[in-house]
Coordinates of C-alpha atoms in Angstrom, one line a residue:
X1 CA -17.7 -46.6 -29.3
X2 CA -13.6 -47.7 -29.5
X3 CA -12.7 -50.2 -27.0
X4 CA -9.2 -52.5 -27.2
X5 CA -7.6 -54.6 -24.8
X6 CA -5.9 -51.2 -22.7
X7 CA -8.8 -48.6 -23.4
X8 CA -12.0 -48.0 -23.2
X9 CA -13.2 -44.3 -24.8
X10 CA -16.8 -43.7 -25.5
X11 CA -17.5 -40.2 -27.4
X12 CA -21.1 -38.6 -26.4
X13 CA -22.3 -35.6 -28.7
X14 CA -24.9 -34.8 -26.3
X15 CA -23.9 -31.6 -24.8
X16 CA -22.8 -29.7 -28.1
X17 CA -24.8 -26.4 -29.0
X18 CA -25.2 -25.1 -31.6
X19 CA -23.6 -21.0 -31.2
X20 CA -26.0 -18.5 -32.9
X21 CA -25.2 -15.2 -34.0
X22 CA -26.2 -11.9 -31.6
X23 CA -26.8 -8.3 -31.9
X24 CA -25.6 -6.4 -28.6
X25 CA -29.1 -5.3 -28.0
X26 CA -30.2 -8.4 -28.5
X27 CA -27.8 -9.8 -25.7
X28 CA -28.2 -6.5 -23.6
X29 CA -32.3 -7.1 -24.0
X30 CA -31.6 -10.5 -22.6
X31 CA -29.5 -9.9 -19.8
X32 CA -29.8 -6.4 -18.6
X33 CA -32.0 -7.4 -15.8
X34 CA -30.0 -9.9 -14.1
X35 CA -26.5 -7.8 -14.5
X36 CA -28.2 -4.5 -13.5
X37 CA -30.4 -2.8 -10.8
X38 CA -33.0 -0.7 -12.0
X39 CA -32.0 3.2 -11.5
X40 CA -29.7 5.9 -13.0
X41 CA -26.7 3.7 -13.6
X42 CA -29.0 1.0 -15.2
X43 CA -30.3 3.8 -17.6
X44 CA -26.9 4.9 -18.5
X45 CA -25.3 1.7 -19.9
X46 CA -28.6 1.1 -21.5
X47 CA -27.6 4.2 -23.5
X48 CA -23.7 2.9 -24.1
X49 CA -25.3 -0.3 -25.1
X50 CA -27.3 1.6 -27.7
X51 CA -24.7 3.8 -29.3
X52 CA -22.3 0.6 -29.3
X53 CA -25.0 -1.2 -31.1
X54 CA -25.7 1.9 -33.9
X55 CA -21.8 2.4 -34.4
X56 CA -21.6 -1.6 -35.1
X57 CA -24.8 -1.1 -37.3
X58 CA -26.5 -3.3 -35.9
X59 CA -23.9 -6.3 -36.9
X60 CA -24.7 -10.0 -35.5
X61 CA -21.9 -11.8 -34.3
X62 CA -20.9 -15.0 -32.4
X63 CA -17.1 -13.9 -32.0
X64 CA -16.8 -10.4 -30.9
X65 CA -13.0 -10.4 -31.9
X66 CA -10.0 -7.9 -31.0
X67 CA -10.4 -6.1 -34.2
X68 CA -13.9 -5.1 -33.8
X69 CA -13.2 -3.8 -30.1
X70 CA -10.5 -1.7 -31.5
X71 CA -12.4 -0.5 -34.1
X72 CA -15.0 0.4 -31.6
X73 CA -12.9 2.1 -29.4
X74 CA -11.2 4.2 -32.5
X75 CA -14.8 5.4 -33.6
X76 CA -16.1 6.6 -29.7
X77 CA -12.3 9.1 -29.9
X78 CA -13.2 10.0 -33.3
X79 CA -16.8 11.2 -31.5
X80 CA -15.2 13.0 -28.8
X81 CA -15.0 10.7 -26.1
X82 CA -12.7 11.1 -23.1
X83 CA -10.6 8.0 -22.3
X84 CA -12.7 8.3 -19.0
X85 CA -15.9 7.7 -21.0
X86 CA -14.7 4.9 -23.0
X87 CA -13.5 3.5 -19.9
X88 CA -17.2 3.5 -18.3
X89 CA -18.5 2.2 -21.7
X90 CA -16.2 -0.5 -22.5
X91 CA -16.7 -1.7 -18.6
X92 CA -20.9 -1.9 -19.6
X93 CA -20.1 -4.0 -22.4
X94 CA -17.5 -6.3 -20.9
X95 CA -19.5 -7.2 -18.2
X96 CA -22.1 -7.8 -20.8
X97 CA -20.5 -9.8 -22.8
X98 CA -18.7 -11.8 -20.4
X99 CA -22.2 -13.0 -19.3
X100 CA -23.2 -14.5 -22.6
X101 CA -19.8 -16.1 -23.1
X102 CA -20.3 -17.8 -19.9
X103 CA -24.0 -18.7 -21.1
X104 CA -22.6 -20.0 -24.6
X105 CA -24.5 -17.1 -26.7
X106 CA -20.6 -16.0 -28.2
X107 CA -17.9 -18.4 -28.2
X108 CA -15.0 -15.9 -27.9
X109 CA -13.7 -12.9 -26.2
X110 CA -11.7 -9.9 -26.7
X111 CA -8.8 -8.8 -24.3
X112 CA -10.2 -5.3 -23.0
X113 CA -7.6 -2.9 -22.1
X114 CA -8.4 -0.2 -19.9
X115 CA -7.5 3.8 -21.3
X116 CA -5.1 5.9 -19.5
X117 CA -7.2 8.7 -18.0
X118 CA -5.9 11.9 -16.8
X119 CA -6.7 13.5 -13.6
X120 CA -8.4 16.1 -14.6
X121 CA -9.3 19.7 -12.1
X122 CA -11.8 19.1 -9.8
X123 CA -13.9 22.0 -9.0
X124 CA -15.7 23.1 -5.8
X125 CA -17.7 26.3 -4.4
X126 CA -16.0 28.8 -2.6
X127 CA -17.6 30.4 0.2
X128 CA -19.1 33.0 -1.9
X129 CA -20.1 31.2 -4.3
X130 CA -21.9 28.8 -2.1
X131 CA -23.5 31.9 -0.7
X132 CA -24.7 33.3 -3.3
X133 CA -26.1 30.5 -5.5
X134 CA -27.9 28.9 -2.4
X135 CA -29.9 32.6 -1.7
X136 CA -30.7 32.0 -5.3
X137 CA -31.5 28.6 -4.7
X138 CA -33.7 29.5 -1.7
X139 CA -36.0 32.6 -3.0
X140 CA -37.3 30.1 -5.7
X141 CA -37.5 27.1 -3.7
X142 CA -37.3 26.4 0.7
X143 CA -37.2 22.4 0.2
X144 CA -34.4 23.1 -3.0
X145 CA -32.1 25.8 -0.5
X146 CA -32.9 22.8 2.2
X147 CA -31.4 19.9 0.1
X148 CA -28.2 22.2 -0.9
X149 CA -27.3 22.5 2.3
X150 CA -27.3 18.8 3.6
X151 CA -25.5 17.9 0.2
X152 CA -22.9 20.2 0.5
X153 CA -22.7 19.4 4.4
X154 CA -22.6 15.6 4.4
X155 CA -21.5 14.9 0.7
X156 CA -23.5 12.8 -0.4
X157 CA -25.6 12.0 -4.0
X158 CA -28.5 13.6 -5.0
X159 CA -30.3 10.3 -5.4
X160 CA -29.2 9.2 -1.3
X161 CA -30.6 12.2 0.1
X162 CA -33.6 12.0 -2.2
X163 CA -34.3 8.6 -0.6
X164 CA -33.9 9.0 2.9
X165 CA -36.8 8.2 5.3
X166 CA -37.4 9.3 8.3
X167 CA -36.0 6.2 10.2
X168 CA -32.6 6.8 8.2
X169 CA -32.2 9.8 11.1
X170 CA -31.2 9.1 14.4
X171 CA -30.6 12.1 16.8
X172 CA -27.1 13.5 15.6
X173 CA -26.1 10.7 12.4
X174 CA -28.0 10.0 9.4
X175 CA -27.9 6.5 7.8
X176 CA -27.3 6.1 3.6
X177 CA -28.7 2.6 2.9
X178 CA -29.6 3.2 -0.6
X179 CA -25.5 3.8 -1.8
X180 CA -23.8 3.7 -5.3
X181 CA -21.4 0.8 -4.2
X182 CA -23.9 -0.7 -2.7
X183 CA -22.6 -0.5 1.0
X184 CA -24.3 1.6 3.6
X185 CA -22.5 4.0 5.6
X186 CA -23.3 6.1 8.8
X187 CA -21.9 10.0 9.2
X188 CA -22.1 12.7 11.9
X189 CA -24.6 15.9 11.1
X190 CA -23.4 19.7 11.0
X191 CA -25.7 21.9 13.1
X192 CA -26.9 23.7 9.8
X193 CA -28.1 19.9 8.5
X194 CA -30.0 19.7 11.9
X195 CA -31.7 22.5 11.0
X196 CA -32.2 22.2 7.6
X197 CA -33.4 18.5 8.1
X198 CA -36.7 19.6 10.4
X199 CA -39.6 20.2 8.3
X200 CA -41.8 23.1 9.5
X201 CA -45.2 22.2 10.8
X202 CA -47.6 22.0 7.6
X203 CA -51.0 20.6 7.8
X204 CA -51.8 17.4 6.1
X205 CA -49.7 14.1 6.0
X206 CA -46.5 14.0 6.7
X207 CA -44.1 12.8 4.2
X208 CA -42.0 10.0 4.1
X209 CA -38.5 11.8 4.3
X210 CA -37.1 14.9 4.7
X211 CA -36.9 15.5 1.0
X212 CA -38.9 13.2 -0.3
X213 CA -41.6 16.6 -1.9
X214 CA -38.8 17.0 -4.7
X215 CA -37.6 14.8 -8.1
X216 CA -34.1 15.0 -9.4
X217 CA -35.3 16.9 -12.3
X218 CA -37.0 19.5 -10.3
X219 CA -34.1 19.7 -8.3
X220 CA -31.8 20.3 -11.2
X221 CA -34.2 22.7 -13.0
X222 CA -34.3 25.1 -9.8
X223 CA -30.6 25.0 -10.3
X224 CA -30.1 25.9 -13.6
X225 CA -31.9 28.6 -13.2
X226 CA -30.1 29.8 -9.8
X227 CA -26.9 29.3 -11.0
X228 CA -28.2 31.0 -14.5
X229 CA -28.8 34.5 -12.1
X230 CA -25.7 34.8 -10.2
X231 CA -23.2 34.8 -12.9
X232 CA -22.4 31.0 -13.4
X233 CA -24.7 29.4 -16.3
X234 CA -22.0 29.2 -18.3
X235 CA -19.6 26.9 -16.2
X236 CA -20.4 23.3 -17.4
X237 CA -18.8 21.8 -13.9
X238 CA -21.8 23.7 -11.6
X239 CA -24.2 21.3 -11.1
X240 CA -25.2 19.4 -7.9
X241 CA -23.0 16.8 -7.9
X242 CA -20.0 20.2 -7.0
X243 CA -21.6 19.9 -3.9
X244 CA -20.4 16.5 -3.0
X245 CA -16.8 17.7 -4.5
X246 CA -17.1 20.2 -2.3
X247 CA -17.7 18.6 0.5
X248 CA -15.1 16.3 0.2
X249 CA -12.3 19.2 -0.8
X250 CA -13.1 21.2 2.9
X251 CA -12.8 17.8 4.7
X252 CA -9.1 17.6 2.8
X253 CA -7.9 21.3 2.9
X254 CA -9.1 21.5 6.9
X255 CA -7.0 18.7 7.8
X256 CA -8.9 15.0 7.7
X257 CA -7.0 11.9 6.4
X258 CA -7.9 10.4 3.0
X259 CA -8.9 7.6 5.2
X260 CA -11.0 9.0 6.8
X261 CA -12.7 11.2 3.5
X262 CA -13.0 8.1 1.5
X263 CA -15.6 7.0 4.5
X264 CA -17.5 9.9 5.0
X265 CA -17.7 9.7 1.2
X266 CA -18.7 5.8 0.8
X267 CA -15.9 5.6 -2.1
X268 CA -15.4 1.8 -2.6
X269 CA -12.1 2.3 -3.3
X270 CA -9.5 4.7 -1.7
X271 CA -7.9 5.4 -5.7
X272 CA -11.1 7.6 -5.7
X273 CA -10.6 10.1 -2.8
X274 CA -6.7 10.5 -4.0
X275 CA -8.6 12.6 -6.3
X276 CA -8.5 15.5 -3.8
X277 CA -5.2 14.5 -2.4
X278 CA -3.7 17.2 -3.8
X279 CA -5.3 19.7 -1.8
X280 CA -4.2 18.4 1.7
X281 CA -0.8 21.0 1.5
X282 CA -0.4 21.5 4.7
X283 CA 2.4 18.8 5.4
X284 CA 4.4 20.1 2.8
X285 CA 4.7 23.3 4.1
X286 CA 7.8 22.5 6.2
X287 CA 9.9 21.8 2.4
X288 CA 9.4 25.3 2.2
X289 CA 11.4 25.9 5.4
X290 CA 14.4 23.7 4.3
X291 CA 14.6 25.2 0.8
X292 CA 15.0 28.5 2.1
X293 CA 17.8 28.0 4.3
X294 CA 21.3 29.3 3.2
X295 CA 23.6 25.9 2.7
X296 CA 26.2 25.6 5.7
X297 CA 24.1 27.2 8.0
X298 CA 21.3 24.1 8.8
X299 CA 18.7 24.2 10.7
X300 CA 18.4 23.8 14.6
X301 CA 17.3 20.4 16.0
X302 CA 14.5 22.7 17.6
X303 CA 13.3 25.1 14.5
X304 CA 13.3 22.1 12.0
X305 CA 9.9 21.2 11.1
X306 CA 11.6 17.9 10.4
X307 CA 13.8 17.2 13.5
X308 CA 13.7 13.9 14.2
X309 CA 15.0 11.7 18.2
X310 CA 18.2 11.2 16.4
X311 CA 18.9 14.5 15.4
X312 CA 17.8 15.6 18.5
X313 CA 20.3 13.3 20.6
X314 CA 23.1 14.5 17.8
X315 CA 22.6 18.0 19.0
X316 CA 22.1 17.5 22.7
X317 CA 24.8 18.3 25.1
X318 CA 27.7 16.3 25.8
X319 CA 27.4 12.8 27.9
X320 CA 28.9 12.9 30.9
X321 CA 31.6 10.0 29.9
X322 CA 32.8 13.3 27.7
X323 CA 32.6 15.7 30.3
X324 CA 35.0 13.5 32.6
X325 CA 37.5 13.3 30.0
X326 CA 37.6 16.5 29.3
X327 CA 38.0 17.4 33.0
X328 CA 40.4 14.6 33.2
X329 CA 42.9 16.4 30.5
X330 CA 42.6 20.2 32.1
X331 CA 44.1 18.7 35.2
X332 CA 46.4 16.8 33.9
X333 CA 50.3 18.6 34.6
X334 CA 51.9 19.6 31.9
X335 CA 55.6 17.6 31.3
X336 CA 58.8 20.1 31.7
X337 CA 60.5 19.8 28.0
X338 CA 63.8 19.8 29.6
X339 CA 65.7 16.5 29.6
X340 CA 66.4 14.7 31.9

């Protein structure tokens, strides 16, 4: 207690705590829950979590300082892994660690700076392909050829369709409740996910949803060996999330606005659909038109795939206000050049 004549200041130790020092399992053990829903995301930090743990061996700390995330960082390129990849891991353990500095377990943070990450090529089935790998598809498996063809038709994850219930269908839309970001989202049906959506008549109970009879890993093992028999085992980028790629890359190339993608898709944030920006060429095709044109000839207000109202009143006929003038100086006499 200090008191004088001005002031009065009374110092109270009662809400120090005493920091102890954490391993990141230990922290991720303690607050996994509470940060993360239970499912295939949840399972994947928990293994970031892990390797960041076995590459820090395991070091306790109440300061995770700048030089131990850089470190960090240096050791996951040495591995192999894509800026993309250290991207999604660093993001598991910021949000991790932000959490126990806001409980008090670490008294200090590091500035995490997101990697540049190239676009890399997207690929997607052509016709044929699609053709062929879904007959595959089907002579192992009807419900596996039936869940190809509403991914590749409405785009969405293996895991949404997997969930859907029968109340998620109402006469020509199906509903996604169960969503990655977390938002649901309503689309239109093909005619071929109509069909492919009614279950033939089977005796017995009916079951919950439409796909509801397969597991992601039987799913994925019909796959491999599909995609094993007609020639494409050896491509890395086939596996069922393609069809969602797909999907998205026909909606692009036959027209439909990123806009307008990034909804059918459920992408939280448009930055993801500009992904298949690229393929929506059509509007450019009119460059093509102007490039080609000798210079001095130019292009007609009519044949220019760019022609715009002002060009077009440039290139119109003459107003009348010129017309009269010009009429006015053909009748005008000429002078005689004699003097007078």
């Amino acid at each position: 207690m200090f008191s004088s004549q001005n002031a009065k200041i009374k110092y109270s130790y009662n809400k120090i705590r005493e920091v102890k020092s954490h391993r990141v399992g230990e922290l991720f053990s303690a607050y996994r829950d509470i940060l993360w829903d239970d499912g295939r995301h949840k399972y994947n930090v928990s293994s970031f979590i892990g390797e960041i743990d076995e590459i820090l061996l395991g070091e306790r700390f109440s300061a995770f300082d700048q030089s131990t995330l850089d470190n960090l960082i240096g050791t996951l390129r040495q591995r192999g892994n894509s800026n993309a990849t250290i991207n999604r891991k660093m993001a598991a353990l910021s949000k991790l660690l932000r959490k126990a500095y806001k409980m008090g377990d670490i008294h200090s943070l590091p500035e995490f700076r997101r990697q540049k990450e190239r676009a890399g090529r997207i690929r997607f089935l052509e016709r044929d392909e699609e053709a062929r790998l879904f007959a595959a598809i089907k002579s192992r498996s009807e419900d596996a050829y039936r869940l190809s063809v509403f991914l590749v038709d409405t785009g969405c994850r293996l895991g949404e369709a997997l969930g859907l219930i029968w109340n998620d269908i109402q006469e020509h839309r199906v509903s996604f409740w169960i969503t990655k970001s977390g938002r649901s989202r309503t689309i239109p049906m093909t005619e071929r996910v109509k069909e492919v959506i009614r279950l033939p008549p089977t005796e017995g109970r009916r079951p919950k949803g439409p796909f509801t009879k397969l597991s992601q890993a039987q799913f994925r093992a019909i796959w491999n060996d599909a995609k094993a028999e007609v020639g494409l085992g050896a491509d890395d980028q086939v596996v069922p999330h393609i069809l969602r790629h797909t999907c998205a890359s026909r909606l692009v190339q036959g027209g439909i606005d990123i806009r307008r993608v990034q909804m059918w898709l459920g992408h939280q944030t448009l930055s993801m659909t500009m992904r298949y920006a690229h393929l929506a060429t059509n509007d450019l095709d009119g460059c093509v038109v102007v490039l080609e044109t000798p210079r001095g000839e130019g292009l007609s207000s009519e044949s220019s795939a760019f022609a715009s109202p002002l060009t077009t009143v440039s290139a119109a006929a003459p107003t009348q206000k010129s017309e009269a003038a010009a009429t006015k100086t053909a009748k005008a006499p000429r002078k005689s050049s004699k003097a007078k």
